[in-house]
Short mmCIF file of C-alpha atoms in Angstrom, two decimals:
data_model
loop_
_atom_site.label_atom_id
_atom_site.label_comp_id
_atom_site.label_asym_id
_atom_site.label_seq_id
_atom_site.Cartn_x
_atom_site.Cartn_y
_atom_site.Cartn_z
CA MET Y 18 -10.79 -9.09 -78.21
CA CYS Y 19 -13.03 -9.19 -81.28
CA THR Y 20 -15.84 -6.99 -82.52
CA VAL Y 21 -19.02 -7.59 -84.51
CA ILE Y 22 -21.14 -4.74 -85.87
CA VAL Y 23 -24.65 -5.57 -87.07
CA SER Y 24 -27.17 -3.36 -88.85
CA VAL Y 25 -30.77 -4.58 -89.00
CA ASP Y 26 -33.37 -2.93 -91.24
CA PRO Y 27 -36.21 -5.27 -92.22
CA GLU Y 28 -37.52 -2.81 -94.82
CA ALA Y 29 -34.21 -2.33 -96.63
CA GLY Y 30 -33.07 -4.13 -99.76
CA THR Y 31 -30.23 -5.53 -97.63
CA PRO Y 32 -32.01 -6.32 -94.32
CA VAL Y 33 -28.84 -7.45 -92.51
CA LEU Y 34 -25.30 -6.07 -92.73
CA LEU Y 35 -22.47 -7.48 -90.60
CA VAL Y 36 -18.88 -6.46 -89.94
CA GLY Y 37 -16.61 -8.94 -88.18
CA VAL Y 38 -13.15 -8.02 -86.88
CA ARG Y 39 -11.00 -10.96 -85.79
CA ASP Y 40 -8.28 -10.26 -83.22
CA GLU Y 41 -5.77 -13.01 -82.44
CA PHE Y 42 -2.08 -13.71 -81.90
CA VAL Y 43 -0.30 -13.24 -85.22
CA THR Y 44 1.45 -16.62 -84.89
CA ARG Y 45 -1.86 -18.52 -84.99
CA PRO Y 46 -2.13 -19.95 -88.53
CA TRP Y 47 -5.28 -19.63 -90.61
CA MET Y 48 -6.62 -19.84 -94.14
CA SER Y 49 -8.62 -17.29 -96.10
CA PRO Y 50 -12.36 -17.86 -96.64
CA ASP Y 51 -13.38 -20.80 -98.78
CA ARG Y 52 -15.40 -24.04 -98.56
CA HIS Y 53 -12.97 -25.73 -96.22
CA TRP Y 54 -15.27 -28.27 -94.50
CA PRO Y 55 -16.43 -31.41 -96.32
CA ASP Y 56 -18.92 -32.01 -93.52
CA HIS Y 57 -20.40 -28.56 -94.19
CA PRO Y 58 -20.14 -28.22 -97.99
CA GLY Y 59 -22.52 -25.29 -98.22
CA LEU Y 60 -20.57 -23.02 -95.89
CA VAL Y 61 -17.83 -20.50 -96.59
CA GLY Y 62 -15.45 -19.03 -94.01
CA GLY Y 63 -11.89 -18.55 -92.90
CA ARG Y 64 -10.37 -21.64 -91.30
CA ASP Y 65 -8.41 -21.65 -88.06
CA LEU Y 66 -5.66 -24.20 -88.64
CA GLU Y 67 -5.00 -24.74 -84.94
CA ALA Y 68 -8.48 -25.99 -84.02
CA GLY Y 69 -10.05 -26.52 -87.45
CA GLY Y 70 -13.10 -24.31 -86.98
CA THR Y 71 -13.87 -20.71 -87.86
CA TRP Y 72 -14.71 -17.33 -86.40
CA LEU Y 73 -17.34 -16.60 -89.07
CA ALA Y 74 -19.33 -18.87 -91.37
CA ALA Y 75 -21.61 -17.85 -94.23
CA GLY Y 76 -24.30 -19.95 -95.87
CA PRO Y 77 -24.92 -18.36 -99.29
CA ALA Y 78 -27.84 -20.59 -100.27
CA GLU Y 79 -29.69 -19.97 -97.00
CA ARG Y 80 -28.67 -16.26 -96.77
CA ARG Y 81 -27.17 -16.82 -93.31
CA VAL Y 82 -24.09 -15.68 -91.44
CA ALA Y 83 -22.83 -16.72 -88.00
CA ALA Y 84 -20.01 -15.01 -86.09
CA LEU Y 85 -18.34 -15.99 -82.83
CA LEU Y 86 -16.72 -13.89 -80.12
CA ASN Y 87 -14.98 -15.12 -77.00
CA GLY Y 88 -16.95 -14.30 -73.86
CA GLU Y 89 -16.26 -13.86 -70.17
CA GLY Y 90 -17.10 -16.24 -67.36
CA THR Y 91 -16.32 -19.77 -66.21
CA ALA Y 92 -14.09 -21.83 -68.48
CA ALA Y 93 -15.08 -25.36 -69.44
CA PRO Y 94 -13.27 -28.26 -67.75
CA ALA Y 95 -10.13 -29.20 -69.66
CA ALA Y 96 -11.32 -32.79 -69.95
CA GLY Y 97 -13.88 -32.90 -72.73
CA ARG Y 98 -13.53 -29.24 -73.76
CA ARG Y 99 -14.54 -28.56 -77.37
CA SER Y 100 -13.43 -25.78 -79.68
CA ARG Y 101 -15.85 -22.87 -79.95
CA GLY Y 102 -14.85 -22.58 -83.61
CA GLU Y 103 -17.31 -25.31 -84.57
CA LEU Y 104 -20.30 -23.29 -83.33
CA PRO Y 105 -20.53 -20.82 -86.27
CA LEU Y 106 -20.50 -23.77 -88.67
CA LEU Y 107 -23.27 -25.58 -86.82
CA ALA Y 108 -25.37 -22.43 -86.38
CA ALA Y 109 -25.05 -21.23 -89.98
CA GLU Y 110 -26.05 -24.66 -91.22
CA ALA Y 111 -28.97 -25.21 -88.83
CA GLY Y 112 -30.27 -21.64 -88.63
CA GLU Y 113 -30.29 -21.80 -84.84
CA LEU Y 114 -28.10 -22.58 -81.86
CA PRO Y 115 -27.33 -26.28 -82.27
CA PRO Y 116 -28.30 -28.74 -79.51
CA VAL Y 117 -24.83 -29.07 -78.00
CA ASP Y 118 -23.57 -29.61 -74.46
CA LEU Y 119 -22.76 -25.98 -73.59
CA PHE Y 120 -20.71 -26.97 -70.55
CA ARG Y 121 -18.05 -28.31 -72.91
CA TYR Y 122 -17.43 -24.82 -74.32
CA ASP Y 123 -15.66 -21.81 -72.87
CA PRO Y 124 -17.79 -18.62 -72.66
CA PHE Y 125 -18.85 -17.16 -76.01
CA HIS Y 126 -21.18 -14.84 -77.87
CA LEU Y 127 -22.71 -16.28 -81.05
CA VAL Y 128 -24.37 -13.98 -83.58
CA LEU Y 129 -26.65 -15.52 -86.22
CA GLY Y 130 -28.12 -13.41 -89.00
CA GLY Y 131 -30.67 -14.33 -91.64
CA LEU Y 132 -33.38 -12.68 -93.69
CA ASP Y 133 -35.68 -13.14 -90.69
CA GLY Y 134 -33.42 -11.06 -88.41
CA VAL Y 135 -30.45 -11.43 -86.08
CA ARG Y 136 -30.20 -13.41 -82.86
CA LEU Y 137 -27.51 -13.40 -80.21
CA TRP Y 138 -26.69 -16.19 -77.75
CA SER Y 139 -24.38 -15.45 -74.84
CA TRP Y 140 -22.93 -18.26 -72.71
CA ASP Y 141 -20.93 -17.42 -69.56
CA GLY Y 142 -20.11 -21.00 -68.61
CA GLU Y 143 -23.16 -21.27 -66.34
CA ARG Y 144 -26.13 -19.57 -68.02
CA LEU Y 145 -27.31 -19.06 -71.59
CA ALA Y 146 -29.05 -15.86 -72.68
CA GLU Y 147 -30.82 -15.43 -76.04
CA GLU Y 148 -31.86 -12.10 -77.54
CA LYS Y 149 -33.19 -10.87 -80.87
CA LEU Y 150 -31.59 -7.65 -82.06
CA PRO Y 151 -34.09 -4.91 -82.97
CA ALA Y 152 -33.82 -2.63 -85.97
CA GLY Y 153 -30.76 -0.39 -85.77
CA VAL Y 154 -26.97 -0.61 -85.58
CA HIS Y 155 -25.53 -2.75 -82.79
CA MET Y 156 -22.04 -3.66 -81.59
CA ILE Y 157 -21.13 -6.90 -79.84
CA VAL Y 158 -17.82 -7.06 -78.00
CA ASN Y 159 -16.30 -9.61 -75.63
CA THR Y 160 -18.51 -8.40 -72.78
CA GLY Y 161 -21.59 -8.88 -74.97
CA TRP Y 162 -24.13 -6.64 -76.68
CA ASP Y 163 -23.10 -3.11 -75.74
CA ARG Y 164 -26.44 -1.28 -75.51
CA SER Y 165 -25.22 1.74 -73.56
CA ASP Y 166 -21.98 2.54 -75.44
CA ARG Y 167 -19.85 1.69 -72.41
CA ASP Y 168 -17.13 0.27 -74.64
CA PRO Y 169 -15.09 3.09 -76.23
CA ARG Y 170 -15.20 1.32 -79.59
CA THR Y 171 -18.99 1.31 -79.51
CA ALA Y 172 -19.25 4.95 -78.50
CA TRP Y 173 -16.92 5.95 -81.34
CA PHE Y 174 -17.90 3.64 -84.20
CA ARG Y 175 -21.60 2.83 -83.77
CA PRO Y 176 -22.79 6.35 -84.67
CA ARG Y 177 -20.39 6.39 -87.60
CA PHE Y 178 -21.84 3.20 -89.03
CA ALA Y 179 -25.34 4.47 -88.30
CA ARG Y 180 -24.88 7.62 -90.34
CA ALA Y 181 -23.05 5.95 -93.23
CA ALA Y 182 -25.24 5.43 -96.30
CA ARG Y 183 -26.63 1.89 -96.27
CA PRO Y 184 -25.35 -0.34 -99.10
CA GLU Y 185 -28.11 -1.44 -101.46
CA TRP Y 186 -28.04 -4.74 -103.29
CA THR Y 187 -26.20 -4.83 -106.58
CA ALA Y 188 -24.84 -7.90 -108.31
CA GLY Y 189 -21.07 -7.90 -108.78
CA GLY Y 190 -18.91 -4.81 -108.65
CA SER Y 191 -15.90 -3.95 -106.53
CA THR Y 192 -15.85 -3.88 -102.75
CA GLU Y 193 -15.69 -0.09 -102.87
CA ARG Y 194 -18.68 0.15 -105.21
CA PHE Y 195 -20.88 -2.20 -103.21
CA TRP Y 196 -20.09 -1.05 -99.67
CA GLY Y 197 -19.62 2.67 -100.29
CA GLU Y 198 -19.49 4.66 -97.05
CA TRP Y 199 -19.46 1.50 -94.93
CA LEU Y 200 -15.97 0.58 -96.11
CA ASP Y 201 -14.28 3.48 -94.31
CA PRO Y 202 -15.37 2.64 -90.73
CA ALA Y 203 -15.09 -1.11 -91.45
CA SER Y 204 -11.43 -0.47 -92.30
CA GLY Y 205 -10.95 1.18 -88.91
CA ALA Y 206 -11.22 4.80 -89.98
CA GLY Y 207 -13.68 7.22 -88.47
CA MET Y 208 -15.39 8.69 -91.54
CA GLY Y 209 -13.56 11.57 -93.09
CA GLY Y 210 -10.44 9.71 -94.25
CA THR Y 211 -9.17 6.30 -95.23
CA ALA Y 212 -6.97 3.96 -93.32
CA GLY Y 213 -4.62 3.83 -96.28
CA GLY Y 214 -3.87 7.53 -95.90
CA ALA Y 215 -3.21 7.46 -92.18
CA ALA Y 216 0.10 7.89 -90.48
CA GLU Y 217 2.04 4.85 -89.31
CA GLY Y 218 0.57 3.46 -86.11
CA THR Y 219 -2.96 4.69 -86.80
CA VAL Y 220 -6.06 3.15 -88.31
CA GLY Y 221 -7.56 6.08 -90.11
CA ASP Y 222 -7.89 9.81 -90.26
CA ALA Y 223 -10.93 9.97 -88.01
CA VAL Y 224 -13.07 13.01 -87.36
CA GLY Y 225 -11.39 14.79 -84.48
CA GLY Y 226 -8.05 13.03 -85.00
CA ALA Y 227 -6.58 9.72 -86.03
CA VAL Y 228 -7.39 6.59 -84.01
CA ALA Y 229 -4.09 5.00 -82.97
CA TRP Y 230 -3.77 1.22 -82.72
CA ASP Y 231 -3.44 1.43 -78.93
CA ASP Y 232 -6.33 3.89 -78.54
CA PRO Y 233 -9.24 2.33 -76.55
CA ARG Y 234 -11.55 3.38 -79.42
CA ALA Y 235 -9.58 1.54 -82.10
CA LEU Y 236 -11.44 -1.08 -84.12
CA ILE Y 237 -8.21 -2.33 -85.73
CA VAL Y 238 -5.53 -3.10 -83.13
CA ARG Y 239 -1.91 -4.26 -82.95
CA ARG Y 240 -0.13 -4.69 -79.63
CA ARG Y 241 3.15 -6.19 -78.52
CA LEU Y 242 2.72 -7.92 -75.17
CA PRO Y 243 5.38 -7.94 -72.43
CA ASP Y 244 6.39 -11.49 -73.41
CA GLY Y 245 7.09 -10.32 -76.97
CA ARG Y 246 4.06 -11.84 -78.64
CA ILE Y 247 1.98 -9.67 -80.97
CA PHE Y 248 -1.80 -9.56 -80.67
CA ALA Y 249 -3.53 -7.89 -83.59
CA SER Y 250 -6.54 -7.63 -85.87
CA LEU Y 251 -5.85 -10.35 -88.45
CA SER Y 252 -8.81 -9.82 -90.74
CA VAL Y 253 -12.05 -7.93 -91.31
CA THR Y 254 -15.17 -9.35 -92.94
CA LEU Y 255 -18.20 -7.63 -94.46
CA VAL Y 256 -21.37 -9.62 -95.17
CA ALA Y 257 -24.66 -8.37 -96.64
CA LEU Y 258 -27.81 -10.50 -96.69
CA ALA Y 259 -30.53 -9.84 -99.25
CA PRO Y 260 -33.31 -11.90 -100.87
CA GLU Y 261 -31.22 -11.82 -104.06
CA GLY Y 262 -28.10 -13.26 -102.47
CA LEU Y 263 -25.26 -13.02 -99.97
CA ARG Y 264 -22.32 -10.63 -100.47
CA TYR Y 265 -19.05 -11.53 -98.70
CA ASP Y 266 -16.01 -9.23 -98.75
CA PHE Y 267 -12.76 -9.86 -96.90
CA CYS Y 268 -9.69 -7.88 -95.86
CA PRO Y 269 -6.77 -10.20 -94.93
CA GLN Y 270 -4.45 -7.30 -93.98
CA PRO Y 271 -6.39 -4.71 -91.98
CA ASP Y 272 -3.40 -2.35 -92.03
CA ASP Y 273 -3.72 -2.26 -95.83
CA PRO Y 274 -7.30 -1.54 -97.02
CA SER Y 275 -6.18 -2.14 -100.63
CA THR Y 276 -6.39 -5.88 -99.80
CA TRP Y 277 -10.21 -5.81 -99.60
CA HIS Y 278 -11.78 -8.21 -102.12
CA GLU Y 279 -15.00 -10.08 -102.74
CA ILE Y 280 -15.16 -13.78 -101.86
CA ASP Y 281 -16.72 -15.94 -104.55
CA THR Y 282 -19.50 -17.82 -102.76
CA SER Y 283 -21.16 -19.20 -105.88
CA ARG Y 284 -19.26 -22.49 -106.06
CA GLY Y 285 -16.51 -24.52 -104.48
CA ARG Y 286 -12.91 -23.60 -105.20
CA PRO Y 287 -9.51 -25.12 -104.43
CA PRO Y 288 -8.52 -24.58 -100.79
CA GLY Y 289 -7.18 -21.12 -100.01
CA ARG Y 290 -3.55 -20.48 -99.25
CA ARG Y 291 -2.32 -20.65 -95.69
CA ARG Y 292 -1.81 -17.25 -94.12
CA ARG Y 293 1.71 -16.79 -92.78
CA ALA Y 294 2.14 -15.10 -89.45
CA ARG Y 295 3.55 -11.62 -89.71
CA GLY Y 296 5.67 -10.34 -86.86
#
């Protein structure tokens, strides 16, 4: 389970805004966003240490962002299967879905945003669909682009993002200053409180009550499976695209909104520290 929220407004100073929530087993190791790939020196993203790819890649120079969600459908044959984590890197670099053999990938949804708009490719293991997202706020979940608010998360959070004041471009400044009202729902709250002030086991003091981690509406989740493993939201990303630049903010501990910080995309830096699994 992962979620991507996209806001498209061609007339705004920030035409594309994107929120990416990554859900994964807490024991899967990863590294915080940086320029981790020598073969893709212009890209910034968090690195999955198990497969080497990423769930979200940003190209600051090109004002692009690509995000990947697992899809539903027919899995690729084990022989020759490739990691889906390379697709955001290829898409963010090329500005389009790369010419790959799709049958070597398990089902996915790939979101690609740029100053010219946002496109979505959905692969179910047999067929590929391509769509361009119109102006408005949209949510993509593991079943795809949820147009009719069938997913409880969409029904709860999409209107809250839609009514939050849109961030306008400013150079520098804190995460709170830049993102304003968008930071509250991006942190899993429901507008009207902050996740940091919620009770244990909740993700925010939402309008009409707190959203618990196991609530179907929850954007930030944490669940212990019958076999003892923990599946949780491991990070949240905010990206804004504007003619003046690309803003990238990252929260490595979604249960602690104080960990939000801006990622420096202006130059290469030493590799980020490995994230330790938290049980």
